[in-house]
Coordinates of C-alpha atoms and ligand atoms in Angstrom, one line a residue:
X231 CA 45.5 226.5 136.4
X232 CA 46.6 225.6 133.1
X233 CA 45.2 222.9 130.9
X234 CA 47.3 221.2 128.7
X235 CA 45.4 219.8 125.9
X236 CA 46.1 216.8 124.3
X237 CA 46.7 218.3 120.8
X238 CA 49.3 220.3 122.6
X239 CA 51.1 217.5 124.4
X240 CA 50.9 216.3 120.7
X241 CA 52.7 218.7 119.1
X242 CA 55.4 219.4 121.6
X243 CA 56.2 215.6 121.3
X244 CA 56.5 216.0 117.6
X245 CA 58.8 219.1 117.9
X246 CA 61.1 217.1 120.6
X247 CA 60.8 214.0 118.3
X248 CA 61.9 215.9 115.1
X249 CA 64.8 218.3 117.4
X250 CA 66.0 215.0 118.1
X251 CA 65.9 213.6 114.6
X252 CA 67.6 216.4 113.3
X253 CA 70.4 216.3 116.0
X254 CA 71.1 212.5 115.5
X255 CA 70.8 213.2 111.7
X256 CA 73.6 216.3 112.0
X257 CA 75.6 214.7 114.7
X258 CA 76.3 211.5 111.8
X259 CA 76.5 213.8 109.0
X260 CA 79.5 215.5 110.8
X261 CA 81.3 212.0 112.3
X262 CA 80.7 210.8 108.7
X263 CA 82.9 214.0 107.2
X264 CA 85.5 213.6 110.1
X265 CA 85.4 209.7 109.1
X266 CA 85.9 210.4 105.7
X267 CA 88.5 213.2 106.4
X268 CA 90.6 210.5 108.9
X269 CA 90.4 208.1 105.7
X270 CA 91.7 210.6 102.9
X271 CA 95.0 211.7 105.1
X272 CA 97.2 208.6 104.3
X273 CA 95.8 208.4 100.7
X274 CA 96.7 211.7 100.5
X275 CA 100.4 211.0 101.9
X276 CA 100.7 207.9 99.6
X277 CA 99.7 209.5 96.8
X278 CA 101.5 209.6 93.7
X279 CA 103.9 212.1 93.0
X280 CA 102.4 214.9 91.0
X281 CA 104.4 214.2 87.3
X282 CA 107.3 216.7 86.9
X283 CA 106.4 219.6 84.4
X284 CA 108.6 220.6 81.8
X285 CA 109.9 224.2 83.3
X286 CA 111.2 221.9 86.4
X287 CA 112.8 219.7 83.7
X288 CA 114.5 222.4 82.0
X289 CA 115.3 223.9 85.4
X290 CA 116.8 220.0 86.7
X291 CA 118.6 220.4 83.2
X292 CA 120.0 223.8 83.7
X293 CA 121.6 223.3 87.5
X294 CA 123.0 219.8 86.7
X295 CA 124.4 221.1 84.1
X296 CA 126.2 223.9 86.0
X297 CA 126.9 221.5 88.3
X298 CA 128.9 219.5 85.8
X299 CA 130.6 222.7 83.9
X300 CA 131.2 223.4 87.8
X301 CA 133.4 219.7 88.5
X302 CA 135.0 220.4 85.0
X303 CA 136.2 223.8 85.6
X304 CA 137.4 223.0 89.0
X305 CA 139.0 220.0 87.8
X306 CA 140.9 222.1 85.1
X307 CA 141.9 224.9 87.2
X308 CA 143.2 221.9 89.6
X309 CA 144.9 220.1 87.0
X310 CA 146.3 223.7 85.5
X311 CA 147.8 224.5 89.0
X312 CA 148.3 220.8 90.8
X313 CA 152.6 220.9 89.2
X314 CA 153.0 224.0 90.9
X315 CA 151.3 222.5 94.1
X316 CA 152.8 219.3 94.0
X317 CA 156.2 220.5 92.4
X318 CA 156.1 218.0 89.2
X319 CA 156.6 219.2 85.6
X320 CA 155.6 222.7 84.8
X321 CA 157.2 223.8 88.1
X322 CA 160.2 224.5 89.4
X323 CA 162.2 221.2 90.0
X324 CA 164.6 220.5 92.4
X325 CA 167.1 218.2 90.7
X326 CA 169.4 217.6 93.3
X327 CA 173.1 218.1 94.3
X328 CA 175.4 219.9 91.5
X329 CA 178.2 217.5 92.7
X330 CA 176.3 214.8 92.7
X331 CA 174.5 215.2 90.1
X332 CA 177.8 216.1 87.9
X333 CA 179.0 212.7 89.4
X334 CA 175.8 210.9 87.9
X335 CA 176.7 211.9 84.8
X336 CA 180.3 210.9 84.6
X337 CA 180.4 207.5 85.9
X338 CA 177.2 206.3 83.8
X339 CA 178.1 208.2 80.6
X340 CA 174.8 208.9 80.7
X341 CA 172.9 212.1 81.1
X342 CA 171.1 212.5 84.6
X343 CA 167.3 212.0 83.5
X344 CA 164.3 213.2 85.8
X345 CA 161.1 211.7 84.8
X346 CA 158.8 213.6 87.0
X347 CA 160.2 216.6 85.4
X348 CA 160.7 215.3 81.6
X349 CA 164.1 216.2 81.4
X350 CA 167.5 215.7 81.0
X351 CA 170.2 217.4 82.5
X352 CA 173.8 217.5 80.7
X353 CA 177.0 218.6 80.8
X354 CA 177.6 221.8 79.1
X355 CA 181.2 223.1 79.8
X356 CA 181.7 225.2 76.9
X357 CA 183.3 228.7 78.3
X358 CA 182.2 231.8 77.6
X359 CA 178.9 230.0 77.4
X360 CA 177.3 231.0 74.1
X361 CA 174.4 234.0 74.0
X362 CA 171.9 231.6 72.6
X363 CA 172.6 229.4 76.2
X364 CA 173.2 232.7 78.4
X365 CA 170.2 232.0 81.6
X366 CA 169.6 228.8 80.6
X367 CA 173.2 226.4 81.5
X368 CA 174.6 227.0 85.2
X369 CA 177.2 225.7 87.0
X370 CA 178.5 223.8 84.0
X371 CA 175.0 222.2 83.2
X372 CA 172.1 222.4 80.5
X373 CA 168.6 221.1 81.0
X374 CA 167.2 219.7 77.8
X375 CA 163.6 218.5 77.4
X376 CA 162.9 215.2 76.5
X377 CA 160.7 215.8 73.7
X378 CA 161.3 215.4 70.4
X379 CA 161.2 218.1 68.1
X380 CA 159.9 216.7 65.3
X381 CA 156.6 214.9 65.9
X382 CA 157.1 215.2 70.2
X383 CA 158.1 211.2 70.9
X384 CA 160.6 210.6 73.8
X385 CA 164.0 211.2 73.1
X386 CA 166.2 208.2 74.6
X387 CA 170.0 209.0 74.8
X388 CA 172.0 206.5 72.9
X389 CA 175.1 205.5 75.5
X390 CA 177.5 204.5 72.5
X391 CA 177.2 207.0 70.0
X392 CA 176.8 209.5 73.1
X393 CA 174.2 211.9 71.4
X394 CA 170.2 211.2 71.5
X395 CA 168.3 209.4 69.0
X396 CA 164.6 209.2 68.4
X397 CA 163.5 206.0 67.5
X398 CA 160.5 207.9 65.9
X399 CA 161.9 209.2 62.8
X400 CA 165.5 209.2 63.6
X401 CA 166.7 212.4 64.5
X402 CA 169.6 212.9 65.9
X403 CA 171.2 215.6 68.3
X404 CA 174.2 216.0 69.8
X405 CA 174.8 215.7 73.8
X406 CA 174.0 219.4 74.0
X407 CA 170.7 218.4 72.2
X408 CA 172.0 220.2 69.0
X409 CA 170.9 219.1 66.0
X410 CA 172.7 216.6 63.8
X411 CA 170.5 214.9 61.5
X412 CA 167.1 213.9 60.6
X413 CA 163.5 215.6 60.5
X414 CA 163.4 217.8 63.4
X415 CA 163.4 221.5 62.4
X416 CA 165.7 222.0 65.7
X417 CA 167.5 221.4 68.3
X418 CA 165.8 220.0 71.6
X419 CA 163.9 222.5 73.8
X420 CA 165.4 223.3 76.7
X421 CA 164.9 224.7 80.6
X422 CA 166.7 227.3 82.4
X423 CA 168.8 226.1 85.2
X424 CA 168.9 228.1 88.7
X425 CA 171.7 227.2 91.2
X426 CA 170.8 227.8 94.6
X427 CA 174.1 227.1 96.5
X428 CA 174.8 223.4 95.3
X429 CA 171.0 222.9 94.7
X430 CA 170.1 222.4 91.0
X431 CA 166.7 223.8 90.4
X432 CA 165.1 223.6 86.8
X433 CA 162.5 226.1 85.6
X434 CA 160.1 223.6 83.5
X435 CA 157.5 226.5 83.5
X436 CA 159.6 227.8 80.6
X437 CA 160.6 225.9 78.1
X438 CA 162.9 227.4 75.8
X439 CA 162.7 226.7 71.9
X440 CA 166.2 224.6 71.0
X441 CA 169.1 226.4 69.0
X442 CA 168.8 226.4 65.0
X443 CA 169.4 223.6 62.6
X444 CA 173.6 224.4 62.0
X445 CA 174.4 225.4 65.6
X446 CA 177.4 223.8 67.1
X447 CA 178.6 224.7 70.5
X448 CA 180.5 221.7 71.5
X449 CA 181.7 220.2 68.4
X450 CA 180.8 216.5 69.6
X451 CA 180.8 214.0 66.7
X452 CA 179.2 210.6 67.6
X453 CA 181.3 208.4 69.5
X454 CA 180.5 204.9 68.4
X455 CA 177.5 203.4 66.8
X456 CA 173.9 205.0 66.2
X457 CA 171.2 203.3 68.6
X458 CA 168.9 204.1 65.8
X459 CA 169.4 203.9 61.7
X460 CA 169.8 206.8 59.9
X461 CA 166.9 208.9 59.4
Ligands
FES278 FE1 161.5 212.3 66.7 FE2 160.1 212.3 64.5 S1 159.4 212.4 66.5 S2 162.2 212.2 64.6

């Protein structure tokens, strides 16, 4: 029935041969590109780190430095309100016992001094008190801030001469913190004082400029020696 001739046989040989050749020859072609593929993936992950361009600098730049104005601010505000929070200077003190605290006073000879809340609190029992003092002495008592009103140094109170004396300059002011002598354009500064039953508060949110070079409420001369030389 049929013949196959050998040229035939021949050529469908060949076209199995080449099929072949040409499978083999695709089938390495694609293991070499999955090979090749496998190999670039941890190159790829190892890579170096594309360099950072200058929009992402400027952009880095910007946010940490909103970051930093952020910490500031919040510090700040912190700082502004932490006396209130914590009850220190610039808030409303609470000194202690008007009896006791009136106590202090007369067996040191000393004023009674709170150095959380910069102040000094004295005696003050002039009656009618005067305007200048009306809402800021109570209960027989004046608050005076410790600051000097000349160039701001600490005022120390001197025990023999009974008045306070800054070592600064020299100035000199009374027991009331009225002043006497020296530089400062004033008397010291002062707080208002709140009684709240026998609890001495002190307002050190407002200070209170001191009375005028001249005033004298209490009529104290010094009482023995300056502390410091005369201005
Ligand atoms: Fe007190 Fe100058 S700072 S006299």
């Amino acid at each position: 029935m049929f013949a196959i001739t050998q040229s035939t046989f021949a050529t469908v040989v060949v076209v199995i041969l080449f099929a072949l050749f040409v499978g083999l020859l695709g089938g390495s072609f694609v293991r070499a590109r999955r090979s090749a593929t496998a190999r670039a993936e941890p190159e790829r992950a190892t890579a170096p780190t594309k360099p950072i361009s200058r929009r992402d600098f400027f952009r880095g730049g910007l946010l940490g430095g909103l970051g930093v104005f952020l910490v500031q601010f919040g510090g700040a505000t912190f700082a502004f309100l932490y006396p209130n929070i914590k009850g220190g200077f610039g808030a409303t003190i609470d000194a202690g016992n008007l009896t006791e605290i009136k106590n202090a006073i007369q067996s040191t000879r000393q004023p009674f001094y709170l150095g959380s809340g910069r102040f000094y609190i004295v005696p003050y029992d002039v009656d009618p008190v005067p305007e200048e003092y009306q809402g800021i002495a109570a209960g027989g008592l004046m608050a005076l801030y410790q600051r000097c009103v000349h160039l701001g140094c600490r005022v120390p109170f001197c025990e023999q001469s009974q008045w306070f004396e800054c070592p600064c300059h020299g100035s000199k002011y009374n027991r009331a913190g009225e002043y006497r002598s020296g530089p400062a354009p004033r008397g010291l500064d002062r707080f208002p004082i709140e009684l709240q039953g026998e609890e001495v508060r002190v307002v050190t949110g407002d200070l209170t400029a001191g009375p005028a070079r001249g005033t004298d409420s209490t009529g104290q001369n010094a009482e023995g020696p300056f502390c410091v030389g005369a201005a």
